mmCIF file of C-alpha atoms in Angstrom:
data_model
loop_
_atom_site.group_PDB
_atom_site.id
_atom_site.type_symbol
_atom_site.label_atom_id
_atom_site.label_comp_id
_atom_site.label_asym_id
_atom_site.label_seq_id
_atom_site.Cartn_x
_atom_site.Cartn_y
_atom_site.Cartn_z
ATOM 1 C CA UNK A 1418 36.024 -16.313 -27.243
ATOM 2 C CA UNK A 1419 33.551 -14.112 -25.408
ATOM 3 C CA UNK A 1420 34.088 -13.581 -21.473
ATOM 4 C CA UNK A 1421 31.830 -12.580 -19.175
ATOM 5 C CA UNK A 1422 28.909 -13.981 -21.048
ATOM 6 C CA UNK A 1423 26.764 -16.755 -21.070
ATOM 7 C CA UNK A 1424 25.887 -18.431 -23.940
ATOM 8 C CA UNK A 1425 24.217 -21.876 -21.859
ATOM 9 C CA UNK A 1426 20.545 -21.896 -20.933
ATOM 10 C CA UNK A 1427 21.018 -23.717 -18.066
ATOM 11 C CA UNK A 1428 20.666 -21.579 -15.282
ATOM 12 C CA UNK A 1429 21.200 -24.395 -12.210
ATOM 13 C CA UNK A 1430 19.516 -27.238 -11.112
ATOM 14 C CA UNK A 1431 15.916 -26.056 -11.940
ATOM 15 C CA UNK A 1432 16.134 -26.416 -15.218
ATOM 16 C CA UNK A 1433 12.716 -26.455 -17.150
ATOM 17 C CA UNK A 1434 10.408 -25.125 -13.771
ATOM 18 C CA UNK A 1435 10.621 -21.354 -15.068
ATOM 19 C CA UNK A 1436 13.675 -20.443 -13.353
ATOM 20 C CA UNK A 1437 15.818 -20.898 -10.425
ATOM 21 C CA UNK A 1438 15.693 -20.000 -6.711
ATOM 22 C CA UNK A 1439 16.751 -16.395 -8.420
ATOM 23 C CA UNK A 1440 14.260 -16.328 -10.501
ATOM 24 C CA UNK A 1441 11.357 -17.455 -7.792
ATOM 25 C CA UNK A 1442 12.524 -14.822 -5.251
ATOM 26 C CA UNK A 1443 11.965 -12.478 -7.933
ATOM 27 C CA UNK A 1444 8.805 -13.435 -8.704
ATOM 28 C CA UNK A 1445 7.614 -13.518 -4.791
ATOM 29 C CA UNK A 1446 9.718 -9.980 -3.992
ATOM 30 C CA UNK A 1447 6.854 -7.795 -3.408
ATOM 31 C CA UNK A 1448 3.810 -10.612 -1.322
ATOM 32 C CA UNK A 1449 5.909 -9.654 1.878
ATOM 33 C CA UNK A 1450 5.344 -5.833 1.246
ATOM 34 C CA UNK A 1451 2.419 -6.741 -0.290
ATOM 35 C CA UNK A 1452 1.056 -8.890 3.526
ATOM 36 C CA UNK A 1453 2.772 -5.822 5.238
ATOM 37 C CA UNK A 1454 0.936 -3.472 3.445
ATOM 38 C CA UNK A 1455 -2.144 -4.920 4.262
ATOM 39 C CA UNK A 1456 -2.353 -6.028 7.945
ATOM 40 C CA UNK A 1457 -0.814 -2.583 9.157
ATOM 41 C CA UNK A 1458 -3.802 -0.972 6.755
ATOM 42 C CA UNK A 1459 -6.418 -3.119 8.207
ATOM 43 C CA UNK A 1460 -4.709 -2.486 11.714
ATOM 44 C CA UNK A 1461 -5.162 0.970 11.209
ATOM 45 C CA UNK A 1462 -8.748 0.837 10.143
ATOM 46 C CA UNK A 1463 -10.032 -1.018 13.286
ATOM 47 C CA UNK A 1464 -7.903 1.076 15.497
ATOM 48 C CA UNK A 1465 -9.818 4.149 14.235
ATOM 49 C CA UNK A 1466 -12.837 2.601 14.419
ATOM 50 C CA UNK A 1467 -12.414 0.792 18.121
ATOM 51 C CA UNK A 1468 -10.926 3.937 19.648
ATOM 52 C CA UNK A 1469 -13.565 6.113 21.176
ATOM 53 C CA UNK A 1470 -11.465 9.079 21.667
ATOM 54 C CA UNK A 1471 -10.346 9.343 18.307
ATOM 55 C CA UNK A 1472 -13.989 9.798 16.480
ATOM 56 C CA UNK A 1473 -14.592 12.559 18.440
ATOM 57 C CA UNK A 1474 -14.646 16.781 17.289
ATOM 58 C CA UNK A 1475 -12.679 17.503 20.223
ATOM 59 C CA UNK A 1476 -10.910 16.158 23.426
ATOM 60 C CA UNK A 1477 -7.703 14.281 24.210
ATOM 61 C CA UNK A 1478 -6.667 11.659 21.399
ATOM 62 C CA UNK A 1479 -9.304 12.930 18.909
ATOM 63 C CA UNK A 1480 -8.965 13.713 15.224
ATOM 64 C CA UNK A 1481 -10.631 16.995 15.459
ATOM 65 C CA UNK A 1482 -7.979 18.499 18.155
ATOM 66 C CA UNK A 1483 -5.087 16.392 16.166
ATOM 67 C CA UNK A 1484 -5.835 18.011 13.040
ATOM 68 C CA UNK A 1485 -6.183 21.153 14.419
ATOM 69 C CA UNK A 1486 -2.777 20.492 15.779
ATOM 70 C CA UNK A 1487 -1.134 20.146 12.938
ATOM 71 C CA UNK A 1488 -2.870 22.816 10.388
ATOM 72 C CA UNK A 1489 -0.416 25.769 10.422
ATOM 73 C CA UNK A 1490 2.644 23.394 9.727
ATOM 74 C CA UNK A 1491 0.926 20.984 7.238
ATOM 75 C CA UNK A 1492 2.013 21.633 3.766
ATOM 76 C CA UNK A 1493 -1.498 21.990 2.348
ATOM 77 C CA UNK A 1494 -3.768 24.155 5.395
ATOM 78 C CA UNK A 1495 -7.168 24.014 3.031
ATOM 79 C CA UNK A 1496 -7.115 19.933 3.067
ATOM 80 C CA UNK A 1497 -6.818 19.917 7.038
ATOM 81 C CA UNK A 1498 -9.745 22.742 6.799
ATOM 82 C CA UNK A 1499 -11.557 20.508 4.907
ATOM 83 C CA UNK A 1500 -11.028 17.755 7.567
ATOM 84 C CA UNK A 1501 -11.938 19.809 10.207
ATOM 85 C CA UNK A 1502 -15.720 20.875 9.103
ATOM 86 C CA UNK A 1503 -16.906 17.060 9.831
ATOM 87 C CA UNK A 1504 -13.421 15.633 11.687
ATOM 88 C CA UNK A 1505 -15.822 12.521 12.667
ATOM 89 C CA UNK A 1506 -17.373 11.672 9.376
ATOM 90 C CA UNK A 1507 -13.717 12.601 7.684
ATOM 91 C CA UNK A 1508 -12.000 9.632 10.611
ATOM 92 C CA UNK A 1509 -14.362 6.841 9.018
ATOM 93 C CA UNK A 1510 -13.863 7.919 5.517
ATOM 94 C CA UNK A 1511 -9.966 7.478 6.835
ATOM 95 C CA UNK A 1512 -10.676 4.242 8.704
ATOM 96 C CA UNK A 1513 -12.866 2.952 6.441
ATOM 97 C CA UNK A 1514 -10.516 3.413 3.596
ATOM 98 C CA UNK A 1515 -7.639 1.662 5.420
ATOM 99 C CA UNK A 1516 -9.802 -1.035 5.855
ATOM 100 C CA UNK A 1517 -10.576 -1.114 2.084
ATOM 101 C CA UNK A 1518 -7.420 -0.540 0.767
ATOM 102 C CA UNK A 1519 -6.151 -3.084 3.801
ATOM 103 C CA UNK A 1520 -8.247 -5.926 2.497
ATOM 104 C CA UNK A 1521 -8.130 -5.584 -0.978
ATOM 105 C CA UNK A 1522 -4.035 -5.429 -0.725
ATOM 106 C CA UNK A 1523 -3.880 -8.796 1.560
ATOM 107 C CA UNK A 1524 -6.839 -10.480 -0.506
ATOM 108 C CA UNK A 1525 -4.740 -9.321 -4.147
ATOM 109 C CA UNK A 1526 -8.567 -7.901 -5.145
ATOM 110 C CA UNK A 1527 -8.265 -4.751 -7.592
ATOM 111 C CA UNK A 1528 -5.272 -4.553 -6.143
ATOM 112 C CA UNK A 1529 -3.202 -1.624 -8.317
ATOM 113 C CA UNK A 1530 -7.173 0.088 -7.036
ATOM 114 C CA UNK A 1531 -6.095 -0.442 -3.079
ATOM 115 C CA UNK A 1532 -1.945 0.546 -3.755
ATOM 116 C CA UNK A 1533 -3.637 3.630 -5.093
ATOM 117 C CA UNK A 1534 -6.020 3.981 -2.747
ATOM 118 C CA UNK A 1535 -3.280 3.182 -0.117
ATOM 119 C CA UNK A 1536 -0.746 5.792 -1.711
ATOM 120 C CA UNK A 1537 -3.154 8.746 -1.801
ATOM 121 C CA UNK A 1538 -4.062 8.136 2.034
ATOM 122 C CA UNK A 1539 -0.327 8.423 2.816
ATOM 123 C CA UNK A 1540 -0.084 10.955 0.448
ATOM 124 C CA UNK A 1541 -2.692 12.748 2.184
ATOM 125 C CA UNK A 1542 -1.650 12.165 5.632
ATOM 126 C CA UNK A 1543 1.938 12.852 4.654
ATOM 127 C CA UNK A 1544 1.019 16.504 3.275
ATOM 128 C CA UNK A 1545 -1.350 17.401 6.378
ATOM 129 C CA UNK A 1546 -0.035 15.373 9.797
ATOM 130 C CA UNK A 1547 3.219 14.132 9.346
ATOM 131 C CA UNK A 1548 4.555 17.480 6.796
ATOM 132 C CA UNK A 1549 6.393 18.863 9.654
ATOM 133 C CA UNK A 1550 8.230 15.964 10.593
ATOM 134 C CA UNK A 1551 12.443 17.005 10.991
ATOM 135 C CA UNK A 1552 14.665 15.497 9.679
ATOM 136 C CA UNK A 1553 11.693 14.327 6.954
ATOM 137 C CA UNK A 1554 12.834 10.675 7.248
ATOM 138 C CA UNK A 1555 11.219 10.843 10.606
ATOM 139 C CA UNK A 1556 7.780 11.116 9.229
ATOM 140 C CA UNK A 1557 6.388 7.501 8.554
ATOM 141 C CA UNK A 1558 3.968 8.646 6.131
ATOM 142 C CA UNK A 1559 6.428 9.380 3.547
ATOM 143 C CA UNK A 1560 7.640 5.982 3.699
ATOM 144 C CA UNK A 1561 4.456 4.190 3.488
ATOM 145 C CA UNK A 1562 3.735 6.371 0.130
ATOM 146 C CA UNK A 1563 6.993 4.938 -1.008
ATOM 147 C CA UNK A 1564 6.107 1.507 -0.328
ATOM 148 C CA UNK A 1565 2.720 1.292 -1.898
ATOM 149 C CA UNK A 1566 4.476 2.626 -5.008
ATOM 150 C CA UNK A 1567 5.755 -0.936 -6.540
ATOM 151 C CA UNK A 1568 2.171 -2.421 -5.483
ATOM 152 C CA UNK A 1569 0.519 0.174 -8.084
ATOM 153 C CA UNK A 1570 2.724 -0.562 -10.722
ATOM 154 C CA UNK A 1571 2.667 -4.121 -10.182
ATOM 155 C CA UNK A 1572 -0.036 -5.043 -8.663
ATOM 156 C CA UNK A 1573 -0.832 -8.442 -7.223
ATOM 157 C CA UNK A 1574 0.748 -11.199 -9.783
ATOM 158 C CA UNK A 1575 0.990 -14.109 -7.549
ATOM 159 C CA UNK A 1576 -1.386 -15.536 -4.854
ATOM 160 C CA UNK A 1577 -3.637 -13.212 -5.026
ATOM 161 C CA UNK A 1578 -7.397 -13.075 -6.341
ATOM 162 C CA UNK A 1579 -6.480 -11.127 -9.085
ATOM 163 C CA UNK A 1580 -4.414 -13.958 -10.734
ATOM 164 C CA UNK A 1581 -6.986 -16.387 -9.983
ATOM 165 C CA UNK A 1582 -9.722 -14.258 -11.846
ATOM 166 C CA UNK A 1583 -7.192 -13.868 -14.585
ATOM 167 C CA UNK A 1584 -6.614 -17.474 -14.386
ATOM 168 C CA UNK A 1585 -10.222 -18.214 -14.569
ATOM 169 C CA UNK A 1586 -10.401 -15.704 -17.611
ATOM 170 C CA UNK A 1587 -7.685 -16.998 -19.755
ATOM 171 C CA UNK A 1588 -9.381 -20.762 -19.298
ATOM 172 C CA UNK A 1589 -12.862 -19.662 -20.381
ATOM 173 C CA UNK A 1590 -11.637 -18.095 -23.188
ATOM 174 C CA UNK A 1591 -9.309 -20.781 -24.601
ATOM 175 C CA UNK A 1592 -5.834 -19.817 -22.899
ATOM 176 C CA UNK A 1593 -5.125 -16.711 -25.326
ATOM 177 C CA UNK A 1594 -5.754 -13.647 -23.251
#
């Protein structure tokens, strides 16, 4: 006799409904990264875009002087340079972005497109703003870059807009894709 394995199917009372409570939490894991994700990326977005003092070139609380802040410790100079010769057109590419990448991640719409989207803007804010942080742990950027990680490998399986397109797919063309 074998121990320590299983040889039954039955895996608990929800037999036959694709798995157990296990099984389910698995499944639904990453939707409360997934609604995290998205509201503080959409938060984000309309902060940039509702703060006056932050679309400016220069002045307290604006990009221009924040980036200008941070250029000799960032760990790549030439991407805050290139910030800095438009810093108000470069904040709404940022805050439009979020917004983008915010949306698409809550909706589940191309969403492996907005993890990506959302990993390269804390990629990019991790290498320019938040570089200097010490100890590194203390730099949030580097955590959100983490984060989006299992979104862009995954993507959006479950209630999301994404399955229901691939839903609708599968059922126009006979259930085999």
């Amino acid at each position: 006799m074998t121990h320590g394995m299983r040889t039954d199917t039955h895996h608990g009372p929800h037999f036959g409904d694709g798995g157990g409570r296990r099984d389910t939490a698995a499944r639904y894991a990453l939707l409360p990264l997934r609604v995290f994700l998205g509201v503080t990326f959409i938060y984000a977005g309309l902060d940039k875009l509702t703060d006056s003092a932050f679309m400016q070139d220069t002045g307290p609380g604006s990009l221009g002087d924040m980036m200008r802040a941070v250029r000799d410790s960032s760990a790549i100079p030439a991407l805050v340079d290139l910030s800095l010769k438009s810093p108000v057109g470069f904040g709404y590419a940022i805050a439009l972005g979020e917004l983008a990448v915010g949306i698409g991640t809550l909706l589940g719409l191309f969403a492996r497109l907005a993890a990506l989207g959302g990993a390269l803007i804390s990629l990019s804010l991790w290498l320019t703003v938040s570089w200097a942080s010490d100890p590194y742990y203390y730099g949030n950027d580097l955590v959100y870059l983490m984060a989006w990680i299992p979104l862009v490998l995954a993507g959006a399986p479950l209630l999301s807009l994404d399955a229901a397109l691939r839903a609708r797919r599968r059922q126009r063309g006979g259930g085999y894709r």
